[in-house]
PDB file of C-alpha atoms in Angstrom:
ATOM      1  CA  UNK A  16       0.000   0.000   0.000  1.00 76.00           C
ATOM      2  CA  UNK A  17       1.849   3.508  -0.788  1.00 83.00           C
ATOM      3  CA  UNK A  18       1.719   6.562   1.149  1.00 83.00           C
ATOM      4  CA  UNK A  19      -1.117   8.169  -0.625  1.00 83.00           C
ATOM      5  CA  UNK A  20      -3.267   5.538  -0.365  1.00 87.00           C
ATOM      6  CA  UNK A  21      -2.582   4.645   3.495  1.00 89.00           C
ATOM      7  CA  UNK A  22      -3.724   8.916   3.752  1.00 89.00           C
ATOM      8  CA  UNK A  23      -6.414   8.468   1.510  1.00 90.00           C
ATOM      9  CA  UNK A  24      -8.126   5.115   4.069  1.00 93.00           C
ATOM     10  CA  UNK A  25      -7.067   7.220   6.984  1.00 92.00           C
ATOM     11  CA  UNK A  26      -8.738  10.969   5.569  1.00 90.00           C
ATOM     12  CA  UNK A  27     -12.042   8.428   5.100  1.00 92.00           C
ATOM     13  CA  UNK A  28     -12.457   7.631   8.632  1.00 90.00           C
ATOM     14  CA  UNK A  29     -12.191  11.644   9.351  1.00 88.00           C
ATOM     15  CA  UNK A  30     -14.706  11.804   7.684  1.00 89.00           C
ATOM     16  CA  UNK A  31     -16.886   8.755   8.843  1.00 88.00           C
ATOM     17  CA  UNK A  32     -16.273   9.760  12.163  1.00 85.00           C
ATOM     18  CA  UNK A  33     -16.748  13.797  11.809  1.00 86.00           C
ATOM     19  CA  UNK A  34     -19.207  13.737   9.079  1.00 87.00           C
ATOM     20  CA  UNK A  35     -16.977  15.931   6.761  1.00 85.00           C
ATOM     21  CA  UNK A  36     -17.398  17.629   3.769  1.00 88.00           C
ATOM     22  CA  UNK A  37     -15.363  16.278   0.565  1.00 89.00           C
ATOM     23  CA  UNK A  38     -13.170  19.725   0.650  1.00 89.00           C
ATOM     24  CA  UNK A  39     -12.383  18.920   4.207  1.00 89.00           C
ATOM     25  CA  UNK A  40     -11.508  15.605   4.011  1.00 91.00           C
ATOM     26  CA  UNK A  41      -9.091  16.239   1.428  1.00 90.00           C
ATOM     27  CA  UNK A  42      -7.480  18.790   3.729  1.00 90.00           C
ATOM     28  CA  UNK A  43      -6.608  16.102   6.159  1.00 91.00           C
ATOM     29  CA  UNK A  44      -5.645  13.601   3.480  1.00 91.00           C
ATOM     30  CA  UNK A  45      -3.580  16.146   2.282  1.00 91.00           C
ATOM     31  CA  UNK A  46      -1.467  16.685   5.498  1.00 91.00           C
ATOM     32  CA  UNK A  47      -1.867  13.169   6.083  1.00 92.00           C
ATOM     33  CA  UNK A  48       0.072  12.259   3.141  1.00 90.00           C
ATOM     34  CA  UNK A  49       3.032  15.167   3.898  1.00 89.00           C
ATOM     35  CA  UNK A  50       3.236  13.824   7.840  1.00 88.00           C
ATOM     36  CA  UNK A  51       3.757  10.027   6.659  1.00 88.00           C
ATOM     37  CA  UNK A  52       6.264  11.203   3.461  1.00 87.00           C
ATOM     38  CA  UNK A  53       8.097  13.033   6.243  1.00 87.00           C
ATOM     39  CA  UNK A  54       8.173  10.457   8.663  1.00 89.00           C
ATOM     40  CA  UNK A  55       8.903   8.208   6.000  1.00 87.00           C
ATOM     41  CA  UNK A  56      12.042  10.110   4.397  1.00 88.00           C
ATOM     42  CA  UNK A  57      13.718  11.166   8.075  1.00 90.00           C
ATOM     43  CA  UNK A  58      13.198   7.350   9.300  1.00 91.00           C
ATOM     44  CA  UNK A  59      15.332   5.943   5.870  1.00 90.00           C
ATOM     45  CA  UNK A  60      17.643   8.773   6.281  1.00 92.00           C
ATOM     46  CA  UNK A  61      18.537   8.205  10.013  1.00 93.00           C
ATOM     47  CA  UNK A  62      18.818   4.595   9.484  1.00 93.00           C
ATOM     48  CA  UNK A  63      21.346   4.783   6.826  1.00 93.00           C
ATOM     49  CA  UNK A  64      23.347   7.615   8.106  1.00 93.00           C
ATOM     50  CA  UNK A  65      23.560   5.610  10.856  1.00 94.00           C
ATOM     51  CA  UNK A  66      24.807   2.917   9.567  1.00 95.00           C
ATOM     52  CA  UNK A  67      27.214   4.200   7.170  1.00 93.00           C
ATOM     53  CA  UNK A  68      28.630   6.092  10.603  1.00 92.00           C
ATOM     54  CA  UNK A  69      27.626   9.556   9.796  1.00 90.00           C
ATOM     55  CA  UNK A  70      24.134  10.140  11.242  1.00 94.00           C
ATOM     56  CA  UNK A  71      25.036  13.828  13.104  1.00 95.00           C
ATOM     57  CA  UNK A  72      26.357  15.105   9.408  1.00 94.00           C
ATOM     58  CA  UNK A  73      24.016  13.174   7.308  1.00 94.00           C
ATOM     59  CA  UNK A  74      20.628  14.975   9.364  1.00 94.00           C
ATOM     60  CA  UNK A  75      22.334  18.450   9.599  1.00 94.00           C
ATOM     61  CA  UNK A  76      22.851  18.072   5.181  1.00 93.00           C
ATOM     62  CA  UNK A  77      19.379  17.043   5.021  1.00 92.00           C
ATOM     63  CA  UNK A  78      17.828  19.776   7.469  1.00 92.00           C
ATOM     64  CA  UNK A  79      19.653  22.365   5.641  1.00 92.00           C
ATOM     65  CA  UNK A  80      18.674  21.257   2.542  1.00 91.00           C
ATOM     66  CA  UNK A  81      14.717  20.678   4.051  1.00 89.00           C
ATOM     67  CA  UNK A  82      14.729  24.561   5.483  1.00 89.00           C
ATOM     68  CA  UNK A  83      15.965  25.678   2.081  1.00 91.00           C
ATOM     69  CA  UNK A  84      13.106  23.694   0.162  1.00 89.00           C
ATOM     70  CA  UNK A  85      10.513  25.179   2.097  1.00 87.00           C
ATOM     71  CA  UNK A  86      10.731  28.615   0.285  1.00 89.00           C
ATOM     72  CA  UNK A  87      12.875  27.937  -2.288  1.00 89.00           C
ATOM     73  CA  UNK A  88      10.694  24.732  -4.518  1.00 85.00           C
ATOM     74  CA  UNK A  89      12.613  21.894  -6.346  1.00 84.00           C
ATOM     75  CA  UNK A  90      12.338  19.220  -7.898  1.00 84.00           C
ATOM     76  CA  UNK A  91      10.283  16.496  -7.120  1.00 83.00           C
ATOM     77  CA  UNK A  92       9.923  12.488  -7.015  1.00 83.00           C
ATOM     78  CA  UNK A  93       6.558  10.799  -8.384  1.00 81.00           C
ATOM     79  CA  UNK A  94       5.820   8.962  -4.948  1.00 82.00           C
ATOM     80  CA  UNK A  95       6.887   9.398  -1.393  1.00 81.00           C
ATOM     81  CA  UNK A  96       8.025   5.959  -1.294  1.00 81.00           C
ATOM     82  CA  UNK A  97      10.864   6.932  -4.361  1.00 83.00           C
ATOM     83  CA  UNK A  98      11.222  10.747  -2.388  1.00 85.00           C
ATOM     84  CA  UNK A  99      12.233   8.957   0.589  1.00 84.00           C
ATOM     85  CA  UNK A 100      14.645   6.410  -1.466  1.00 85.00           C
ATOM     86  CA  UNK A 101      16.225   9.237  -2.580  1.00 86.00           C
ATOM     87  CA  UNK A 102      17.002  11.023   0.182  1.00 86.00           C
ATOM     88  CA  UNK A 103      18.136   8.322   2.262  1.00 88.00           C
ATOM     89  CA  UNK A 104      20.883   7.739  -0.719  1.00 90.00           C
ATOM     90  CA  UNK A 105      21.421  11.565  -1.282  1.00 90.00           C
ATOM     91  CA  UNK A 106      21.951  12.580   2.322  1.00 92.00           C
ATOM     92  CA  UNK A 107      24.228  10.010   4.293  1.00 93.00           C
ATOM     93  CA  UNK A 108      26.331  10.548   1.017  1.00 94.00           C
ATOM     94  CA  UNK A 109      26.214  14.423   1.315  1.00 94.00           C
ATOM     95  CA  UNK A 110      27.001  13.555   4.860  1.00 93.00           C
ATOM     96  CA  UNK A 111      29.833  11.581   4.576  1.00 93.00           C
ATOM     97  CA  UNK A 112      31.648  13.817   1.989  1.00 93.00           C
ATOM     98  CA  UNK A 113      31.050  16.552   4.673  1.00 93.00           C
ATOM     99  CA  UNK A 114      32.612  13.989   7.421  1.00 92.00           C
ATOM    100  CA  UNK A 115      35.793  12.874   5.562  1.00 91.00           C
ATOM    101  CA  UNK A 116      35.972  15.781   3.260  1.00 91.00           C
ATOM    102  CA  UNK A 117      36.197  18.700   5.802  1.00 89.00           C
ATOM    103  CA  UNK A 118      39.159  17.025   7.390  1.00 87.00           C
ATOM    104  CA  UNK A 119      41.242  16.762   4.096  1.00 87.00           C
ATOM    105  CA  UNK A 120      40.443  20.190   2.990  1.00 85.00           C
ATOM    106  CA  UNK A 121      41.983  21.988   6.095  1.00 83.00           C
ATOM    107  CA  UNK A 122      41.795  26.045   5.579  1.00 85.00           C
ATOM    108  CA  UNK A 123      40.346  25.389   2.407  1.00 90.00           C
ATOM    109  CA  UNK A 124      36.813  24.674   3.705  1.00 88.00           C
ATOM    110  CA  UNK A 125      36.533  28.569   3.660  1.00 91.00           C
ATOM    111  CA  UNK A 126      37.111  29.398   0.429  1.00 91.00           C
ATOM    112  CA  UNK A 127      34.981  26.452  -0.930  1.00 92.00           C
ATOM    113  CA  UNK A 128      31.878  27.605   1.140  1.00 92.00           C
ATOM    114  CA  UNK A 129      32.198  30.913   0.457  1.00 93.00           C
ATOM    115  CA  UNK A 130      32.403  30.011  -3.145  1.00 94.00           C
ATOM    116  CA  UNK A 131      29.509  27.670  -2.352  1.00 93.00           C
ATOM    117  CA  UNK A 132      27.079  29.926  -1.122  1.00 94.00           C
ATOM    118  CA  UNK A 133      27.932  32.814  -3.802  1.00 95.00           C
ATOM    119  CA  UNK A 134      26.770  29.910  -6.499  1.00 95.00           C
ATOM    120  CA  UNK A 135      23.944  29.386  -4.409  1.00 94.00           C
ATOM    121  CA  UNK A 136      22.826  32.755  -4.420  1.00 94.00           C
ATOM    122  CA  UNK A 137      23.515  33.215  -8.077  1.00 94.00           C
ATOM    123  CA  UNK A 138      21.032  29.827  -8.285  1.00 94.00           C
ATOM    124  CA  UNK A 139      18.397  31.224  -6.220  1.00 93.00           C
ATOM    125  CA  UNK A 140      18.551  34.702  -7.947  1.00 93.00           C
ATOM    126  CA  UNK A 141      17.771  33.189 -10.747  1.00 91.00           C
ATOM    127  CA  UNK A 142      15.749  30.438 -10.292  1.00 89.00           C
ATOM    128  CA  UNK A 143      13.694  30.722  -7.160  1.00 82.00           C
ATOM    129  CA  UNK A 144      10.880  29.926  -6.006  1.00 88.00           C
ATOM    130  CA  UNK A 145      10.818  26.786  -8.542  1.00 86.00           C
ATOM    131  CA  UNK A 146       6.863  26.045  -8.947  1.00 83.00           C
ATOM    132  CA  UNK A 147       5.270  22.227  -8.454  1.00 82.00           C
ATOM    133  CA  UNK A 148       2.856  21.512 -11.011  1.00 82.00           C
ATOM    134  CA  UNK A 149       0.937  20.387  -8.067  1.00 83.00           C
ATOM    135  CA  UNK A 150       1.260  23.498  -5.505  1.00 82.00           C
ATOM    136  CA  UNK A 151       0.892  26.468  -7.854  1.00 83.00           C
ATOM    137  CA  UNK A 152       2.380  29.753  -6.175  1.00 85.00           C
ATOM    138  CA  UNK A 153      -0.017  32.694  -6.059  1.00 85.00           C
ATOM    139  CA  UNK A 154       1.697  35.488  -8.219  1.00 86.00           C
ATOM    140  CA  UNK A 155       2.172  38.104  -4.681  1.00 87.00           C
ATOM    141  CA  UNK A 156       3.763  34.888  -2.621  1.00 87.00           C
ATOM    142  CA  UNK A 157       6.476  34.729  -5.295  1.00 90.00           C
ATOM    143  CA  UNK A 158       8.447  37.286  -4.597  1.00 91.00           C
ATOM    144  CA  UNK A 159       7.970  36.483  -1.150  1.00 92.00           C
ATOM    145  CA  UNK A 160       9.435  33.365  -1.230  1.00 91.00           C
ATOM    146  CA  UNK A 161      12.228  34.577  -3.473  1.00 92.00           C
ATOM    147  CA  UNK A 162      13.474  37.199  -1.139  1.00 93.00           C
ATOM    148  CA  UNK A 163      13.111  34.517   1.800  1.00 93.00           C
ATOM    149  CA  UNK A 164      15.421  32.204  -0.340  1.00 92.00           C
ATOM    150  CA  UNK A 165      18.070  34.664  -0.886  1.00 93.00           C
ATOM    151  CA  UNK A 166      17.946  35.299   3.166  1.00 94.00           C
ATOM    152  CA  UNK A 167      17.803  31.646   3.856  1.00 94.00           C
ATOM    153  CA  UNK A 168      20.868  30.675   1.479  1.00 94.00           C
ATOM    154  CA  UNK A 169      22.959  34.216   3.355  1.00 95.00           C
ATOM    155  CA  UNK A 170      22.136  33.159   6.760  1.00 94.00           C
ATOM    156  CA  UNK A 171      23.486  29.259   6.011  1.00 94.00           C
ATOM    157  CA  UNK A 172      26.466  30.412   4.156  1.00 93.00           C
ATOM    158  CA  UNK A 173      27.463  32.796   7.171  1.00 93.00           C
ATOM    159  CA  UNK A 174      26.468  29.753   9.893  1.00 93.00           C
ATOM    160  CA  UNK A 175      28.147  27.119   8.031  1.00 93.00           C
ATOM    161  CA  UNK A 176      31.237  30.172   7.830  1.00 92.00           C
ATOM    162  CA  UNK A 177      31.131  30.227  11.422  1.00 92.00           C
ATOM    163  CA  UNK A 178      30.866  26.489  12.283  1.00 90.00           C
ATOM    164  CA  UNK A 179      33.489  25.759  10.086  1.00 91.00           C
ATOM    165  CA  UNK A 180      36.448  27.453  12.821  1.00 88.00           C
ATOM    166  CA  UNK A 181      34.739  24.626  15.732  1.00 88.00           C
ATOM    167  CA  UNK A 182      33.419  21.575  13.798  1.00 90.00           C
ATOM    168  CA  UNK A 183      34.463  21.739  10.169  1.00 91.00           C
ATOM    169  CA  UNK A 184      32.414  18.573   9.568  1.00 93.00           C
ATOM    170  CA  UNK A 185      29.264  20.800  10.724  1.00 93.00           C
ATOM    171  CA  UNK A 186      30.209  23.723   8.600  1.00 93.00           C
ATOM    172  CA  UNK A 187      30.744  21.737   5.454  1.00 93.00           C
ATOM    173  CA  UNK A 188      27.128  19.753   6.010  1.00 94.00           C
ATOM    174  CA  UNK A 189      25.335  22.994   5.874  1.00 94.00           C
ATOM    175  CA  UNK A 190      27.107  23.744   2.825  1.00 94.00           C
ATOM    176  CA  UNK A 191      26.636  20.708   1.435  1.00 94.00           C
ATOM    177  CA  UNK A 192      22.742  20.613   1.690  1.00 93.00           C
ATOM    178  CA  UNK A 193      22.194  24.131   1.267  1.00 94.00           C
ATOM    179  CA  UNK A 194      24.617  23.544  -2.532  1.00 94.00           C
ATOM    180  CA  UNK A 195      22.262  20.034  -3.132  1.00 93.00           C
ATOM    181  CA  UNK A 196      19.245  21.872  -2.946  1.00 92.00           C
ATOM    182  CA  UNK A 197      20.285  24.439  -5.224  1.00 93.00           C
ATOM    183  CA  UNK A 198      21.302  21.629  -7.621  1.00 92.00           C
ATOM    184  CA  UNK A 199      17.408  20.443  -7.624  1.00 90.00           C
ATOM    185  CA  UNK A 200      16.370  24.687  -8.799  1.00 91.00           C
ATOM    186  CA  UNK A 201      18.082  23.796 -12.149  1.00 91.00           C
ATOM    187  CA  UNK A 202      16.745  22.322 -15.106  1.00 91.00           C
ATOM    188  CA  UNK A 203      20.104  19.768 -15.026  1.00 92.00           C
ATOM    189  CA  UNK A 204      18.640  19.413 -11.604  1.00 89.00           C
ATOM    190  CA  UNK A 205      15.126  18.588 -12.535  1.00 88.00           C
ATOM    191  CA  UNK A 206      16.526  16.112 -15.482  1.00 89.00           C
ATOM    192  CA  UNK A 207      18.550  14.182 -12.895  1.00 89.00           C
ATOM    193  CA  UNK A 208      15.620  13.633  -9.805  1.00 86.00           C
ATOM    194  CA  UNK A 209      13.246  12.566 -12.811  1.00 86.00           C
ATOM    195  CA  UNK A 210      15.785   9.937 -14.127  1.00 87.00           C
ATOM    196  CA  UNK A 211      16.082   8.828 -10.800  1.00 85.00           C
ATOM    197  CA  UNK A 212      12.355   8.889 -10.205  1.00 84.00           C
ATOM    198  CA  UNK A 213      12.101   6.766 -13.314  1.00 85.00           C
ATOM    199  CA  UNK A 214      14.967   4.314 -12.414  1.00 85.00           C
ATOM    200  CA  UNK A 215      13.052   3.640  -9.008  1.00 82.00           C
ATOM    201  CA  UNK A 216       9.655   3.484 -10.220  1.00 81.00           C
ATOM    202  CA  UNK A 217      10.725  -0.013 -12.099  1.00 80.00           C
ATOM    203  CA  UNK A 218      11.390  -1.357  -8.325  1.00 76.00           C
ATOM    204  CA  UNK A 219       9.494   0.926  -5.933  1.00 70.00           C
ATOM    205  CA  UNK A 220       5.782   1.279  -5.962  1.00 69.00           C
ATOM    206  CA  UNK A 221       5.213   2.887  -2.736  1.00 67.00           C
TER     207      UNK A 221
ATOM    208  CA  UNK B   4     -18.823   8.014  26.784  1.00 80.00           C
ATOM    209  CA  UNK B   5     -15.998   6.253  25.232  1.00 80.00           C
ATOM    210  CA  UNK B   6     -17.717   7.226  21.344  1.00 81.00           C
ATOM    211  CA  UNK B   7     -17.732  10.871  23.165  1.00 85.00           C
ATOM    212  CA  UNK B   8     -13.941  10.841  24.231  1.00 87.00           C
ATOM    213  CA  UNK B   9     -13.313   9.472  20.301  1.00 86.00           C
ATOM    214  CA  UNK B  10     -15.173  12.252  18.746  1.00 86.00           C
ATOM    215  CA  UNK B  11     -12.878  14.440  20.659  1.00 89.00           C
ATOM    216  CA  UNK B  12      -9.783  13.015  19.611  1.00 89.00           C
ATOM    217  CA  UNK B  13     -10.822  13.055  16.110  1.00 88.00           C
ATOM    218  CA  UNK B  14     -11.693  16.880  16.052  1.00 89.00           C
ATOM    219  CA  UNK B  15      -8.371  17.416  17.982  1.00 92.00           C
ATOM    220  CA  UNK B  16      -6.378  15.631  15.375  1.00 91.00           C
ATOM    221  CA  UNK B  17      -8.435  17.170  12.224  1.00 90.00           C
ATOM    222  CA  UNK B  18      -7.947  20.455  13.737  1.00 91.00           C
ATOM    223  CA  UNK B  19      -4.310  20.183  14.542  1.00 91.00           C
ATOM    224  CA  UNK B  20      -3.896  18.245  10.343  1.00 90.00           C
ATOM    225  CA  UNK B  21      -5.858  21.238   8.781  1.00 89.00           C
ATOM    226  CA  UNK B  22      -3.129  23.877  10.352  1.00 89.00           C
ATOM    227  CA  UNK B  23      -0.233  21.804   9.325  1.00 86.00           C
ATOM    228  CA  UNK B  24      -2.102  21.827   6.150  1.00 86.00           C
ATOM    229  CA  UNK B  25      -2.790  25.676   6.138  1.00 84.00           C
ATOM    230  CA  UNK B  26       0.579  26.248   7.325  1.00 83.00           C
ATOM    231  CA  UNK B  27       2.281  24.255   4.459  1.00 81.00           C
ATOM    232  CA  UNK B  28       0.376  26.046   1.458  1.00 78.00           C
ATOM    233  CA  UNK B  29       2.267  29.029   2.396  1.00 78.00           C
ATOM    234  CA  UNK B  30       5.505  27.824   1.513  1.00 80.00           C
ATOM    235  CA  UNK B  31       7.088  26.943  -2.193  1.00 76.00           C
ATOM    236  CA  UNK B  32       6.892  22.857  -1.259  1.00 76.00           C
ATOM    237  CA  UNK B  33       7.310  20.153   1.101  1.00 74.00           C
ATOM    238  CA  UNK B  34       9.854  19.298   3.315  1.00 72.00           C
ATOM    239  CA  UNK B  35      10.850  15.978   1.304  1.00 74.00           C
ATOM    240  CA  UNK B  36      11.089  15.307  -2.200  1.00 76.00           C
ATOM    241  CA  UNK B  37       7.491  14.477  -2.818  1.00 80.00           C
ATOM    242  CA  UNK B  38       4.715  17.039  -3.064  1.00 81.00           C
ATOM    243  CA  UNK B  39       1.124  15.557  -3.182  1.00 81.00           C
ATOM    244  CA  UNK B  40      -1.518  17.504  -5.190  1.00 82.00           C
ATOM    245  CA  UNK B  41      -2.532  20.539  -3.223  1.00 84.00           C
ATOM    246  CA  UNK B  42      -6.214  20.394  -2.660  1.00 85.00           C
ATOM    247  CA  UNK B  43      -8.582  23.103  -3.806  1.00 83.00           C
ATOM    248  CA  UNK B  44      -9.572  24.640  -0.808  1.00 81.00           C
ATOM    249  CA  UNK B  45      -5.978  25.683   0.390  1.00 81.00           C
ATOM    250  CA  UNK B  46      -5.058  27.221  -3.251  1.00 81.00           C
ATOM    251  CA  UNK B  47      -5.525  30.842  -3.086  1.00 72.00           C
ATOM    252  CA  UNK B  48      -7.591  32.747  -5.711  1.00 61.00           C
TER     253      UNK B  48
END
């Protein structure tokens, strides 16, 4: 049974039990299905950055990543099973670059975050908020969003800045997501989620 | 009683899923990689 349809059985006994209208109960299926995706996505990714030894650095890449999302868009998988898939793949590996690769780069973890989060702006000027076919943005929330994107990818850069002089690994996992996310604004972005929406679909039907 | 306490809980929860709902129309998408179809009565006019 996939996500949606484990919301859908749950939204009909709301309504059974509340007597709701059909525009309600698609309210609650609705934030049904987003509670379980999440649930879903942070279980896989825990599990496997926990067993590939970088849990702390593999949640920080994928919360900074998450916050981003929120006002900035991206692109998306077909199913929450495939979303969470790829995110518990994406993240422990974002994580563990951040683990092992902060400690190689030394000093040079400030220059390639600062770098970072100038390409990031550039991205988000540019390309932000990224609309879902399925959530259309109301034209006055756009620019909104946009500006709250720009602040959001300024106030990681400068955190991840500062982290980076205590716990490099920290510093560069902030990066890290913030960069990923910017990835998934771009149409090279949107090409590469969708192939590996359509590589998982032949396996994953949840 | 019990069938009172239940209808409580329900209305607690459906209260507390439509403002996560409400909540999350305001931003640009979801948390995770999935966005489901955003129902009618949260898009805005």
């Amino acid at each position: 049974m996939s996500v949606d349809d484990a919301a859908k059985r749950i939204s009909y006994s709301f309504q059974k039990n509340l007597r709701l209208d059909e525009p309600s109960r698609q309210v609650i299926e609705y934030s049904i299905t987003m509670a379980l995706s999440a649930a879903l996505s942070a279980g896989f990714t825990a599990m496997i950055g926990l067993l590939v030894g970088a849990f702390w650095p593999t949640m920080v890449a994928a919360s900074s990543s998450a916050w981003l999302r929120n006002f900035s868009g991206g692109a998306h998988c077909s199913s929450a099973g495939r979303c969470a898939i790829a995110g518990a793949v994406s993240s422990p590996l974002l994580g563990l670059t951040a683990l092992h690769g902060s400690k190689v780069m030394g000093n040079w973890n400030y220059a390639l975050i600062a770098l970072g989060t100038i390409i990031s702006l550039y991205i988000m000027l540019k390309h932000a908020p990224d609309e879902a076919p399925e959530k259309p943005i109301p034209a006055r929330r756009k620019p909104i969003l946009h500006k709250r994107s720009m602040l959001w990818v300024m106030t990681l850069g400068a955190s991840s800045l500062l982290m980076t002089a205590h716990l490099p690994w920290l510093g560069v996992s902030i990066a890290l997501g913030m960069l990923w996310q910017c990835f998934t604004l771009l149409p090279a972005g949107h090409g590469f989620v969708s192939s590996v929406d359509n590589l998982l679909s032949r396996w994953i039907n949840i | 009683m019990r069938r009172k306490m239940i209808k409580w809980a329900f209305s607690l929860a459906a209260a507390a899923l439509a403002l996560f709902a409400s909540i999350n129309a305001a931003s640009a998408c979801f948390w995770t990689w999935y966005q489901p179809e955003l129902p009618e009565a949260l898009r805005e006019k």
